[in-house]
Coordinates of C-alpha atoms and ligand atoms in Angstrom, one line a residue:
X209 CA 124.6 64.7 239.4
X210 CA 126.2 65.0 242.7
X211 CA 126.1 68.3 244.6
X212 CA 129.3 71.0 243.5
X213 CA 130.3 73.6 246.0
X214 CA 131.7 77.2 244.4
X215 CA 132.1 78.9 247.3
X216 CA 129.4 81.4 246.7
X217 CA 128.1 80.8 250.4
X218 CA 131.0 79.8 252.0
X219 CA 132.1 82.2 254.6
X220 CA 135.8 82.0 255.4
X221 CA 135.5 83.7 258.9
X222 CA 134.5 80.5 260.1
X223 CA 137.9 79.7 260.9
X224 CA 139.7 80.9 263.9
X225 CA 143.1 80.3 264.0
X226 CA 144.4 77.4 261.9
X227 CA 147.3 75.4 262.5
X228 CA 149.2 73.7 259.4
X229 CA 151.0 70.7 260.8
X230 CA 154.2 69.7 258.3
X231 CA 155.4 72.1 255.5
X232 CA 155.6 69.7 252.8
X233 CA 154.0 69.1 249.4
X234 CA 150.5 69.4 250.6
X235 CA 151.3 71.3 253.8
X236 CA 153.1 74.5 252.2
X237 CA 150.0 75.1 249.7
X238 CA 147.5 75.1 252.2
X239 CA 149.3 77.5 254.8
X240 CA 150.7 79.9 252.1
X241 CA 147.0 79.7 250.4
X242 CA 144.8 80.2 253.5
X243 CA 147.3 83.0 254.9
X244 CA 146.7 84.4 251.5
X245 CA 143.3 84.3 251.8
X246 CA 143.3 86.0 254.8
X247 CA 143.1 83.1 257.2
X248 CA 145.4 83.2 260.4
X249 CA 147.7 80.6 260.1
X250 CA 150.3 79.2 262.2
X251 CA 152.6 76.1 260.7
X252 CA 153.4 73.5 263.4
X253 CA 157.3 72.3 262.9
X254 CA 159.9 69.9 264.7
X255 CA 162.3 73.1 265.8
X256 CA 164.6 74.6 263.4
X257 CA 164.1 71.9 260.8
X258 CA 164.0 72.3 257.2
X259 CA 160.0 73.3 256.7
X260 CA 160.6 75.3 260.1
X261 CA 163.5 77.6 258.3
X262 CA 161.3 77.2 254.8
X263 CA 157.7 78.7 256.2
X264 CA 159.9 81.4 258.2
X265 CA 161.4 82.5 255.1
X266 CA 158.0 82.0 253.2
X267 CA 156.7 84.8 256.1
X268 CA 154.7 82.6 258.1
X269 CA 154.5 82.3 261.9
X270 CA 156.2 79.0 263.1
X271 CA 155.6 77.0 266.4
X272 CA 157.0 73.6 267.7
X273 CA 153.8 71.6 267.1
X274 CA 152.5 71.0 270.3
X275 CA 152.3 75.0 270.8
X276 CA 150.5 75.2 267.3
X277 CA 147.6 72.9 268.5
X278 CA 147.4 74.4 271.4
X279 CA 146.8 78.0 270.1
X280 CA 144.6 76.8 267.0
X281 CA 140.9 76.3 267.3
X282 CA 141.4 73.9 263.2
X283 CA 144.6 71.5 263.7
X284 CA 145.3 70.1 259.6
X285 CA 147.6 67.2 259.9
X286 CA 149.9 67.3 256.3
X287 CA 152.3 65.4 257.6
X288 CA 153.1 61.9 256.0
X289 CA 150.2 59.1 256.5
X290 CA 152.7 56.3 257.6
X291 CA 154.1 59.2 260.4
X292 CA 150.9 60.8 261.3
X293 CA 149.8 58.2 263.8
X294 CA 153.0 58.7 266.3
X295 CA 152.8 62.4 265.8
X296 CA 149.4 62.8 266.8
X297 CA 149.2 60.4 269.7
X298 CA 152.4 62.6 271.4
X299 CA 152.0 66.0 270.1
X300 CA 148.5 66.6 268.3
X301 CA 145.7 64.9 270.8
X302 CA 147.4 65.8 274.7
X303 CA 146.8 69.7 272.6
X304 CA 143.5 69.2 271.2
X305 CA 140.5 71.1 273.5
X306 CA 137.4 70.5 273.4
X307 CA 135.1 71.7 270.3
X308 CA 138.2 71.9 268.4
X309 CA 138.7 70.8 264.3
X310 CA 141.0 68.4 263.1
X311 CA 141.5 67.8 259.5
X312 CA 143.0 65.4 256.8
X313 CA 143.7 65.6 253.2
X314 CA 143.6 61.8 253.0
X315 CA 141.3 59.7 254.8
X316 CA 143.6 56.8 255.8
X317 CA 144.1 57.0 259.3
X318 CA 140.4 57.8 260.3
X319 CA 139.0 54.5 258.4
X320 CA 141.8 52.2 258.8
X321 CA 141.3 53.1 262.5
X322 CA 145.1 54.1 263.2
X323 CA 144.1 57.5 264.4
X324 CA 140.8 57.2 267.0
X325 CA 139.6 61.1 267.7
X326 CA 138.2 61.9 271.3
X327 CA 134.2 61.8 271.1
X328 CA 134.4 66.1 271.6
X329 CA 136.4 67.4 268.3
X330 CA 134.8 67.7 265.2
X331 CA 137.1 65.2 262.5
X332 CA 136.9 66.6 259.1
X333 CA 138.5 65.7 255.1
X334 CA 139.3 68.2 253.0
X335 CA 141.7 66.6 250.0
X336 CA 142.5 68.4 247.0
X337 CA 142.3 65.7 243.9
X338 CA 146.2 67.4 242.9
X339 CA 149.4 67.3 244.0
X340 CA 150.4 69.7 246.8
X341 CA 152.8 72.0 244.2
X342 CA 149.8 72.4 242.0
X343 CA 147.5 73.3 244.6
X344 CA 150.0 76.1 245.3
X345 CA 150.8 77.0 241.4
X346 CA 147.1 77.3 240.5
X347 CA 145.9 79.0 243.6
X348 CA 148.3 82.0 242.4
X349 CA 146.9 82.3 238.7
X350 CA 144.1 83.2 240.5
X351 CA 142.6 79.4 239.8
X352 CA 142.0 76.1 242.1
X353 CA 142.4 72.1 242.1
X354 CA 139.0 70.3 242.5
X355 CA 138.4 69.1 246.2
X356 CA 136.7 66.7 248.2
X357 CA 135.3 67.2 251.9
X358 CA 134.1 64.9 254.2
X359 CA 132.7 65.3 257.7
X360 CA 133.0 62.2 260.2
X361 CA 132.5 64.1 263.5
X362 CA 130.3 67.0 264.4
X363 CA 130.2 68.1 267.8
X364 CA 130.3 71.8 267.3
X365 CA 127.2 72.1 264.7
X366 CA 129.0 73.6 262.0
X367 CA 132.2 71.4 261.2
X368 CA 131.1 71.4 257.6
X369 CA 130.5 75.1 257.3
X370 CA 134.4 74.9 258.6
X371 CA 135.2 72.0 256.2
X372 CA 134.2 74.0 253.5
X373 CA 135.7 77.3 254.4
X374 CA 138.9 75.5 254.7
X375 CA 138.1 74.2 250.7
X376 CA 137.1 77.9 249.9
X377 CA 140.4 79.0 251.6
X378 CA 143.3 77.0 249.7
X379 CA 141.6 77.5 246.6
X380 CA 139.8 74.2 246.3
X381 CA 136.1 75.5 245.8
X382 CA 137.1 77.9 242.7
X383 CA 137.3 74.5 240.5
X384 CA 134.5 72.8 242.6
X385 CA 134.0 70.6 245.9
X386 CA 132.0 67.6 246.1
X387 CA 131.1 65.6 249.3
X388 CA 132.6 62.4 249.9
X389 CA 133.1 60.1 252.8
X390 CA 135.9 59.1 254.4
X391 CA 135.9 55.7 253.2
X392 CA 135.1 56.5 249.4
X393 CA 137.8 59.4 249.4
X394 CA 140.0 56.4 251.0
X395 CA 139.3 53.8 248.8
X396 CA 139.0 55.6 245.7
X397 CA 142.2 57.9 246.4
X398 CA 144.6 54.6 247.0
X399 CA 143.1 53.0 244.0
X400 CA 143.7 55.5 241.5
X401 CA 146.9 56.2 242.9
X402 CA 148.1 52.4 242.3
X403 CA 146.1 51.7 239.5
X404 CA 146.1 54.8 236.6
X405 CA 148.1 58.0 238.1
X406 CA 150.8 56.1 239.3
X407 CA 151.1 52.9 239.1
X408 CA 149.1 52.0 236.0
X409 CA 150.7 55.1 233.8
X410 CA 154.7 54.9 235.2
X411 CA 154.4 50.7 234.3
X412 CA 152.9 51.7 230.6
X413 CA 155.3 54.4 230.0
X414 CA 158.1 52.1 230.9
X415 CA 157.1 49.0 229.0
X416 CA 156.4 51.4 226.0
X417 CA 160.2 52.5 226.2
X418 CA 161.6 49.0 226.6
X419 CA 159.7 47.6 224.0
X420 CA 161.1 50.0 221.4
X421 CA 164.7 50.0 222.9
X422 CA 164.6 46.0 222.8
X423 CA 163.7 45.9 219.4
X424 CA 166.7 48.3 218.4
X425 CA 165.3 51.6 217.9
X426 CA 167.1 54.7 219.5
X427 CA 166.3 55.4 223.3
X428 CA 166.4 59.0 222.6
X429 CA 163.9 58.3 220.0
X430 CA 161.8 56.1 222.5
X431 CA 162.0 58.3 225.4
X432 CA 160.0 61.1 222.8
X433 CA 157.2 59.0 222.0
X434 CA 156.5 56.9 225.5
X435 CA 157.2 59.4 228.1
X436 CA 157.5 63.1 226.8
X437 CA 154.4 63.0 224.8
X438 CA 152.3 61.8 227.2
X439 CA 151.8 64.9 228.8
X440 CA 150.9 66.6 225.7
X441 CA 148.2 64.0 224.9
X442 CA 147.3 64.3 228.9
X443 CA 146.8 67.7 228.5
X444 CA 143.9 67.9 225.9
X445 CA 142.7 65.0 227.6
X446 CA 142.8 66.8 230.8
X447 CA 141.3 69.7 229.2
X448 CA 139.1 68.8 226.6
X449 CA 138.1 65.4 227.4
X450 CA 139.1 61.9 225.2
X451 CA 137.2 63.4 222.3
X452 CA 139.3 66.8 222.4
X453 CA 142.2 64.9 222.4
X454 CA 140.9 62.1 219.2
X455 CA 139.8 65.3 217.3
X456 CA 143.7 66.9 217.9
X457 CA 145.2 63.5 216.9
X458 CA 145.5 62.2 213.2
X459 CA 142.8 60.1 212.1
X460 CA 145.7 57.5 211.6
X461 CA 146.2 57.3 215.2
X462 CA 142.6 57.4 215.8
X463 CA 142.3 54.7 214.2
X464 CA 145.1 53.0 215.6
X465 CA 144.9 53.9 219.4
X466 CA 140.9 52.8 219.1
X467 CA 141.6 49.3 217.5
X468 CA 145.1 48.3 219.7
X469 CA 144.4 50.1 222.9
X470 CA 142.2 47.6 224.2
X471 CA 144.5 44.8 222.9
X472 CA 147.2 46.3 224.9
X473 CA 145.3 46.9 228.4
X474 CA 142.5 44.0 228.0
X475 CA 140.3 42.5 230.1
X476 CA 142.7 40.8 232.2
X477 CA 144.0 44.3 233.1
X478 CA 140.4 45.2 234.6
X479 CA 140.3 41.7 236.6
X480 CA 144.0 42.8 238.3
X481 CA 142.4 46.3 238.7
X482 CA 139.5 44.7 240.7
X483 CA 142.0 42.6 242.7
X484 CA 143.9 45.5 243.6
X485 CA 140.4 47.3 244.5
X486 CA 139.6 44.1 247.0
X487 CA 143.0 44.6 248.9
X488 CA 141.9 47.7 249.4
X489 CA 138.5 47.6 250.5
X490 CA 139.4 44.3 252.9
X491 CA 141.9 46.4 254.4
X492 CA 144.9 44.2 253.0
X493 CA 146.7 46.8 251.4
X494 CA 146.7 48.6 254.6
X495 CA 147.8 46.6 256.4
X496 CA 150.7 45.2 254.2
X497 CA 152.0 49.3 254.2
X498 CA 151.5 50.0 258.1
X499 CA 154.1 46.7 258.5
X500 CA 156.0 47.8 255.8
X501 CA 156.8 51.0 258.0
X502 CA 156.9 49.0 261.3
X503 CA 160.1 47.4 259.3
X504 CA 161.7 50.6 257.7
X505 CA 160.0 50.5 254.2
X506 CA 162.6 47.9 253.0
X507 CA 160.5 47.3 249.9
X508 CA 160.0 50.9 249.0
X509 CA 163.7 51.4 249.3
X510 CA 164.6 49.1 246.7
X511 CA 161.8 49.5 244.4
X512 CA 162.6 53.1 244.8
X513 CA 166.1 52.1 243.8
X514 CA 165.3 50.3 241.0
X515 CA 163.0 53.0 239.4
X516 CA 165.7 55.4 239.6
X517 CA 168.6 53.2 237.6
X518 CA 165.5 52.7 234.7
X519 CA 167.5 53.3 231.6
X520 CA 164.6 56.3 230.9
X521 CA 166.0 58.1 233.7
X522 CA 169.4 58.6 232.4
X523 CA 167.9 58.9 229.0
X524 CA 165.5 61.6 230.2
X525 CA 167.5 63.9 232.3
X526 CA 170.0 64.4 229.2
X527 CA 166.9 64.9 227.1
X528 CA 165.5 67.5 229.2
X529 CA 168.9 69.6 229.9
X530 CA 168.0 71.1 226.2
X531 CA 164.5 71.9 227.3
X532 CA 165.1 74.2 230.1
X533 CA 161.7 75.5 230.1
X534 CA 160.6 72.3 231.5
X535 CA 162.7 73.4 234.7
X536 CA 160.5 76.6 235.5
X537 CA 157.9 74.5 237.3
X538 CA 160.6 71.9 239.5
X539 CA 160.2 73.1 242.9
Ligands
NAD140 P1 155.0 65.3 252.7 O1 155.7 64.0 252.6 O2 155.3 66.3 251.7 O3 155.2 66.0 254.2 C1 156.4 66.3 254.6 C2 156.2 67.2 255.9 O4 156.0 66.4 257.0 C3 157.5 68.0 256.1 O5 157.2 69.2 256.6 C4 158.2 67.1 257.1 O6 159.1 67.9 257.9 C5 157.0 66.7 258.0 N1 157.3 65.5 258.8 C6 157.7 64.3 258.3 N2 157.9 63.5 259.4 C7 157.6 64.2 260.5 C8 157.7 63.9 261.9 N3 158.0 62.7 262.3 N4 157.3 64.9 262.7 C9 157.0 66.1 262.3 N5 156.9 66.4 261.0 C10 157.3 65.5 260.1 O7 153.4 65.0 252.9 P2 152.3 65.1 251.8 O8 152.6 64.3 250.6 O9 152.0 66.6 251.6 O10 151.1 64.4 252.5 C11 150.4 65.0 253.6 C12 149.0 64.5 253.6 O11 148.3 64.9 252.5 C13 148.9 63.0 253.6 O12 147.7 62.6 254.4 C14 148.6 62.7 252.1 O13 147.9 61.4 251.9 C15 147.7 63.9 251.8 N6 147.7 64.2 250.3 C16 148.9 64.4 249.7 C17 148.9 64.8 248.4 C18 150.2 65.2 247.7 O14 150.1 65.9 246.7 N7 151.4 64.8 248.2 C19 147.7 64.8 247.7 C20 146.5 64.6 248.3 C21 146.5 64.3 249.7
MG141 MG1 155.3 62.6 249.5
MG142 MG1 145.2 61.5 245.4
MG143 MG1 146.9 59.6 248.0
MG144 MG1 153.1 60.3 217.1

């Protein structure tokens, strides 16, 4: 059994001051946590932008980032992966003094070699295993999304005591942090991003929709059973494990789900899934995404496109007008 961290011996004045670079999904939850926590916190922003008038208005102090780095002794960089390499070489490293902290949430740039750190800065992971909202939404009901820390740099002695005072700060260490590296966080992050969370589970939902609408039955009745109650059957799962979740269900879909799952994803699913694993451990998956950006992430635009004219999108927001409840947790 690996090692957990709770955060029993974590002390949080190890940080100095931090600086939060981009206000975005995984950016707002860390600054708002940390300040929260007690941490002092300054969000670097491109002037008067949108996150520059959102963490004003959230309270926070604001500089252009440059001026954040400067004053910060911990520099987290939550801006996107495919911008973080331009952003750092002109405003992150000329900032960066010696002894200093960078950090990531997602270990992409360090082991694809897109970011290269000076030898005298400790280069740190922390990555919360949840999207950025949730990070924020559980951190105020007083809980925290599981975590993974990594340290690939220590010039100062302590970069993982600082690593995990960062966890312990956002929230991270009250559901448990676990050490990684930054090629398994990496590797295992991109893979379970294309092939289950959100890849694998988008493609299932949508060919469970079609094949019902194809074969005549109501969408609004298909749009129920492939893609609403997936998040209820999620939920034990997520909570209870796959047996809390075959005890909830009727022993007639126990039954069924045991004997046609595997007929639906089979074998030659796990090949692809290994595939899709090599890409990424050869570094061809990388690579194909670092030139997708070089050309202004043509493909993502239309794929993008495409997802969003599904038939279960126009289906679905109709649908969910009469559930307004659903609309409490949209931010
Ligand atoms: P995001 O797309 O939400 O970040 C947007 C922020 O970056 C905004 O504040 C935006 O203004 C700023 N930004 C964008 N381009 C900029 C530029 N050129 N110059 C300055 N600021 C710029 O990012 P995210 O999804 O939170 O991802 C941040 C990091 O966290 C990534 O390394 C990602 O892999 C990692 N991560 C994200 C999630 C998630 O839930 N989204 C989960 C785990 C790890
Ligand atoms: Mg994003
Ligand atoms: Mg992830
Ligand atoms: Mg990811
Ligand atoms: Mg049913």
């Amino acid at each position: 059994m690996a090692e957990m961290h709770y955060g029993e011996n974590i002390e949080l004045n190890k940080l100095d001051k931090v600086a939060i670079i981009g206000y975005g999904s995984q950016g707002h939850a860390h600054a708002l946590n940390l300040h929260e926590s007690g941490v002092d916190v300054v969000v670097g922003a491109r002037k008067n932008g949108k996150s520059w008038k959102k963490a004003k208005e959230d309270g926070l102090e604001v500089k252009e980032i440059p001026k954040a780095v400067e004053t910060a002794t911990l520099t987290s960089i939550l801006i996107p992966d495919e911008v973080q390499t331009k952003v750092y070489k002109e405003q992150i490293k000329p900032n960066l003094n010696p002894q200093d902290t960078i950090l990531f949430a997602h270990g992409f740039n360090i082991h694809y070699n897109q970011i290269r750190p000076p030898k005298n800065v400790n280069v740190v992971m922390v990555a919360p295993k949840g999207p950025g909202h949730l990070v924020r939404r559980v951190y105020k009901e007083g809980a925290g999304t599981p975590g993974l820390f990594a340290v690939n740099q220590d010039v100062t002695g302590d970069a993982e005591e600082i690593a995990l005072a960062y966890a312990k700060g956002i929230g991270c260490t009250r559901a448990g942090l676990l050490e990684t590296t930054f090629k398994e966080e990496t590797e295992t992050d991109l893979f379970g991003e294309q092939v289950d969370l959100c890849g694998g589970v988008t493609k299932l939902i949508k060919d469970t929709f079609e094949t019902l609408v194809e074969a005549g039955y109501q969408p609004e009745v298909a749009y129920f059973e492939s893609l609403h109650e997936m998040k209820l059957i999620i939920d034990l799962i997520h909570e209870q494990g796959l047996q809390g979740m075959w005890h909830s269900v009727s022993n007639t879909a126990e039954y069924g789900g045991l004997t046609r799952g595997k007929r639906v994803i089979d074998n030659n699913t796990k090949q692809n899934m290994k595939e899709v694993l090599k890409e990424i451990q050869n570094g061809e998956f990388a690579k194909e995404w670092i030139l997708e950006n070089k050309s202004g992430q043509p493909v993502l635009k239309r794929a993008r496109e495409q997802e969003k004219n599904h038939q279960i999108e126009e289906v679905g927001q109709e649908l969910r007008e009469m559930m307004p409840w659903l609309k409490e947790n949209q931010e």
